[in-house]
GROMACS .gro file of C-alpha atoms in nm:
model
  162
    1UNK     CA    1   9.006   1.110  -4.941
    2UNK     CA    2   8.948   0.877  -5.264
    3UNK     CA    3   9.252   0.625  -5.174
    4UNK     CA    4   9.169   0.608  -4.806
    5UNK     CA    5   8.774   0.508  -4.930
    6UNK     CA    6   8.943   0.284  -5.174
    7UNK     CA    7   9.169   0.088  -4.882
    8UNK     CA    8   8.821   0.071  -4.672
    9UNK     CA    9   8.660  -0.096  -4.939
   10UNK     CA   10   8.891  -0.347  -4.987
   11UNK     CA   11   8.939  -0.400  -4.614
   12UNK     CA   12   8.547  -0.484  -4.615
   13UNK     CA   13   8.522  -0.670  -4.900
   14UNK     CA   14   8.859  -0.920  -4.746
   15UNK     CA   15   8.634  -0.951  -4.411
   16UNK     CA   16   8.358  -1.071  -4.654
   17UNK     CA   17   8.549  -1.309  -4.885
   18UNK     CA   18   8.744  -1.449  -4.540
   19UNK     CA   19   8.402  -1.522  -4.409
   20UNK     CA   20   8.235  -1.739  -4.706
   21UNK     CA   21   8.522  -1.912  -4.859
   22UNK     CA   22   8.748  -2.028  -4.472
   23UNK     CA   23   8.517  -1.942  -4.186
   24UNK     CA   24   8.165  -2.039  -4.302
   25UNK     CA   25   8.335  -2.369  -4.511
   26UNK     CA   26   8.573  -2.496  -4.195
   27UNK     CA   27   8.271  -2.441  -3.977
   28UNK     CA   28   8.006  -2.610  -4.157
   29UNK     CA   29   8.287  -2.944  -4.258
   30UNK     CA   30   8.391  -2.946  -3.860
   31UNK     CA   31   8.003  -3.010  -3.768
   32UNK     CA   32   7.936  -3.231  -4.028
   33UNK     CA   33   8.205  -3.494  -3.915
   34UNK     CA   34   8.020  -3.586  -3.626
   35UNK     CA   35   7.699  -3.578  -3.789
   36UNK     CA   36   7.427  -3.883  -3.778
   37UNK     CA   37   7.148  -3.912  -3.993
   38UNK     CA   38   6.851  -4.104  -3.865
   39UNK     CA   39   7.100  -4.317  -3.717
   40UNK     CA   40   7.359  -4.351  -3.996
   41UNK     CA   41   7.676  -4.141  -3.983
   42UNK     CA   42   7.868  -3.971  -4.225
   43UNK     CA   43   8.202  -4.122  -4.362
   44UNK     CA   44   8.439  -3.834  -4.296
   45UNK     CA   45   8.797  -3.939  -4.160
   46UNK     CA   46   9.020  -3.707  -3.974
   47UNK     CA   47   9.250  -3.727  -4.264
   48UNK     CA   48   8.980  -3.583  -4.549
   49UNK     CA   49   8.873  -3.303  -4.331
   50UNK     CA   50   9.220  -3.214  -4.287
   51UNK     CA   51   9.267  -3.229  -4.628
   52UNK     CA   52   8.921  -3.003  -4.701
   53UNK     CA   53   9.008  -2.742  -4.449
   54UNK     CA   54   9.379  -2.705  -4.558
   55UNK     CA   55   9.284  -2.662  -4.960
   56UNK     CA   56   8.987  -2.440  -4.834
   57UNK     CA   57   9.190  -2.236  -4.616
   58UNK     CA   58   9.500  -2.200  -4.824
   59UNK     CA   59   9.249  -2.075  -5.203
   60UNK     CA   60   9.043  -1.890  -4.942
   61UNK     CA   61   9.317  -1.675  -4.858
   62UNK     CA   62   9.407  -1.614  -5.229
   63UNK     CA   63   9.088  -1.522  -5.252
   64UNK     CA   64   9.065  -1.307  -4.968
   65UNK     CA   65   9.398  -1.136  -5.138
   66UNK     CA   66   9.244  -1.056  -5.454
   67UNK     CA   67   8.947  -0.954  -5.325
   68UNK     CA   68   9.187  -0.620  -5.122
   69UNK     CA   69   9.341  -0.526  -5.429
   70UNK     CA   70   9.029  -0.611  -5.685
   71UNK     CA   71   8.834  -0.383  -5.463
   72UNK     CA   72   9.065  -0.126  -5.322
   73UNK     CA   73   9.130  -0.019  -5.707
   74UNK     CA   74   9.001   0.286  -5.850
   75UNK     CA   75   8.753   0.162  -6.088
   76UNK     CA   76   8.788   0.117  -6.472
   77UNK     CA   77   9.192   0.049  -6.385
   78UNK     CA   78   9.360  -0.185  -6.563
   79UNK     CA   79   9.486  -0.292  -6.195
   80UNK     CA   80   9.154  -0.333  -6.118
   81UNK     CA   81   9.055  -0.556  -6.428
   82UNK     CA   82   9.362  -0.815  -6.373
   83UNK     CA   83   9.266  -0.842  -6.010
   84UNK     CA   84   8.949  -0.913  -6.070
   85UNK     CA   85   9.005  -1.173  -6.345
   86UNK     CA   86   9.313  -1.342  -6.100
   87UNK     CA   87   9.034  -1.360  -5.831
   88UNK     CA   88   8.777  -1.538  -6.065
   89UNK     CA   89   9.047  -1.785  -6.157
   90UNK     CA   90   9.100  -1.844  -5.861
   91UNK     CA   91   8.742  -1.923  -5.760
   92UNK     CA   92   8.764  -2.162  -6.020
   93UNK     CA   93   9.074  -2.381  -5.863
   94UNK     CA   94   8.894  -2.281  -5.518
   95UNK     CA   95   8.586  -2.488  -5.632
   96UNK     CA   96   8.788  -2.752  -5.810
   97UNK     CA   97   8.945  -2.816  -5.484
   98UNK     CA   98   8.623  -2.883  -5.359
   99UNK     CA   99   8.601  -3.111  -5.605
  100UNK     CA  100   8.923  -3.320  -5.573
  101UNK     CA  101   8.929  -3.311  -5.206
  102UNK     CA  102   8.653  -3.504  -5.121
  103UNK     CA  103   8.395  -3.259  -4.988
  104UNK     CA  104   8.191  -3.295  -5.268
  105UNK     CA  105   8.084  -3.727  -5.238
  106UNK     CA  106   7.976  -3.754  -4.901
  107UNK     CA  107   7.906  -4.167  -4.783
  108UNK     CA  108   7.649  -4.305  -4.564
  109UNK     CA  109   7.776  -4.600  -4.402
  110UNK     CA  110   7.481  -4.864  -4.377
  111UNK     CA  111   7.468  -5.138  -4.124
  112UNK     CA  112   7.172  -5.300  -4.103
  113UNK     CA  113   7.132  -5.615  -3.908
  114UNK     CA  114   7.350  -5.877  -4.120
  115UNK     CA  115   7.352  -5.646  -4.454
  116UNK     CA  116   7.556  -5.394  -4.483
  117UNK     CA  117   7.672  -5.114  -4.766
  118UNK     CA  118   7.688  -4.771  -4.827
  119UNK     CA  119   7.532  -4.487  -4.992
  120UNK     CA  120   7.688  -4.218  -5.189
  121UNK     CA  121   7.556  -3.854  -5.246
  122UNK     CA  122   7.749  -3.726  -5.557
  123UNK     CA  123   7.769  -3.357  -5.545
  124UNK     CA  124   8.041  -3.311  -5.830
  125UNK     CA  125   7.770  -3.233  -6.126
  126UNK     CA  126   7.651  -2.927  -5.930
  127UNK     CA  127   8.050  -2.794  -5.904
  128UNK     CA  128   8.076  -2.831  -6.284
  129UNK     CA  129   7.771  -2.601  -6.348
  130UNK     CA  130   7.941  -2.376  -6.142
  131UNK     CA  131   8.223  -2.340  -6.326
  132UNK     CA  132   8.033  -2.305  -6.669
  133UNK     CA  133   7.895  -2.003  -6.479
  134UNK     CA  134   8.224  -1.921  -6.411
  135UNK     CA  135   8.404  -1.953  -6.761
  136UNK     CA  136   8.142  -1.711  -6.848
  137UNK     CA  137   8.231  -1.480  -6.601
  138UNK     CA  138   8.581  -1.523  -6.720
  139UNK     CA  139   8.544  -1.417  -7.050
  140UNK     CA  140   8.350  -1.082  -6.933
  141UNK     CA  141   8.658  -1.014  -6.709
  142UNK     CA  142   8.917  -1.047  -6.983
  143UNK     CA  143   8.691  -0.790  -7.176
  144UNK     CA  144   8.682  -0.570  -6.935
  145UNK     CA  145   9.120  -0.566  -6.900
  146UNK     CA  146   9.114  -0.547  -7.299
  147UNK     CA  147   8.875  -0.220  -7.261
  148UNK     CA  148   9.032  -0.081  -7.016
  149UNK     CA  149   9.380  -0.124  -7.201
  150UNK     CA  150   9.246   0.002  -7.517
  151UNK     CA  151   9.027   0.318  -7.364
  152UNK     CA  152   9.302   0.383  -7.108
  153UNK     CA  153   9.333   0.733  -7.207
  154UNK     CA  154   8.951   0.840  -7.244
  155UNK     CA  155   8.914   0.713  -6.878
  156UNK     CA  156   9.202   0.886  -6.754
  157UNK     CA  157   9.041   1.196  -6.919
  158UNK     CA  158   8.677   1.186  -6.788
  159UNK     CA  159   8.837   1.055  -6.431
  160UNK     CA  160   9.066   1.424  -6.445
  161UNK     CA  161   8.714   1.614  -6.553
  162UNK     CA  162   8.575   1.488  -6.240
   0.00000   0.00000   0.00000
């Protein structure tokens, strides 16, 4: 009963990673396009939201991936450990590709009488603090693959006492 428990896990845990990294992300970019603010729209072409959706999309299935095998593993495996520091790397290139493909600078074109300009929200600050957070994160994961490796046979012991 253990590995079927194990392949239900990671079954949920894919339905939640496909949900916040493609579904949520492709949802909330599609309404934005056509969205106006106090008159003034938002500079997305159809060519940048194609390009948002498609990086989003293709890391969110990575993700999504990683997340089946991180999570259907039996815990303290050294399967389990590489998985789960794969899927953290990727989260890293996931939110880079925020970065580099344009979701994160969204423009306000102004036109106001004869003036005209734009404005430029800047979010790219806010996806480097994330991946501080993340580095850190990183580091705990290849910990836990170097314990595992090195107490290998003490967990194989107390998982056979159980």
């Amino acid at each position: 009963m253990g590995p079927t428990i194990n392949i239900v896990k990671g079954t949920i845990f894919t339905i939640i990673y496909v949900c916040f990294t493609i579904i949520i992300p492709v949802v909330t970019f599609s309404l934005l396009r056509g969205y106006v603010v106090e008159g003034l729209p938002l500079d997305f072409t159809q060519e940048d939201l194609n390009n948002i959706i498609f990086w989003v999309t293709a890391l969110g299935l990575v993700i999504s991936g990683c997340a089946f095998f991180t999570h259907s593993s039996p815990k303290q495996s050294i399967r389990r450990g590489s998985f789960a520091l794969i899927q953290v790397l990727v989260n890293c290139l996931y939110l880079w590709s925020y970065k580099f493909s344009g979701a994160t600078e969204i423009i306000f074109d102004l036109d106001i009488g004869d003036n005209s300009g734009f404005l430029s929200l800047n979010l790219q600050q806010m996806v480097l603090v994330y991946l501080g957070i993340y580095f850190l994160t990183i580091v705990l994961k290849v910990y836990d693959v170097i314990d595992f490796t090195i107490n290998r046979e003490k967990i194989r012991y107390d998982r056979m006492k159980e």
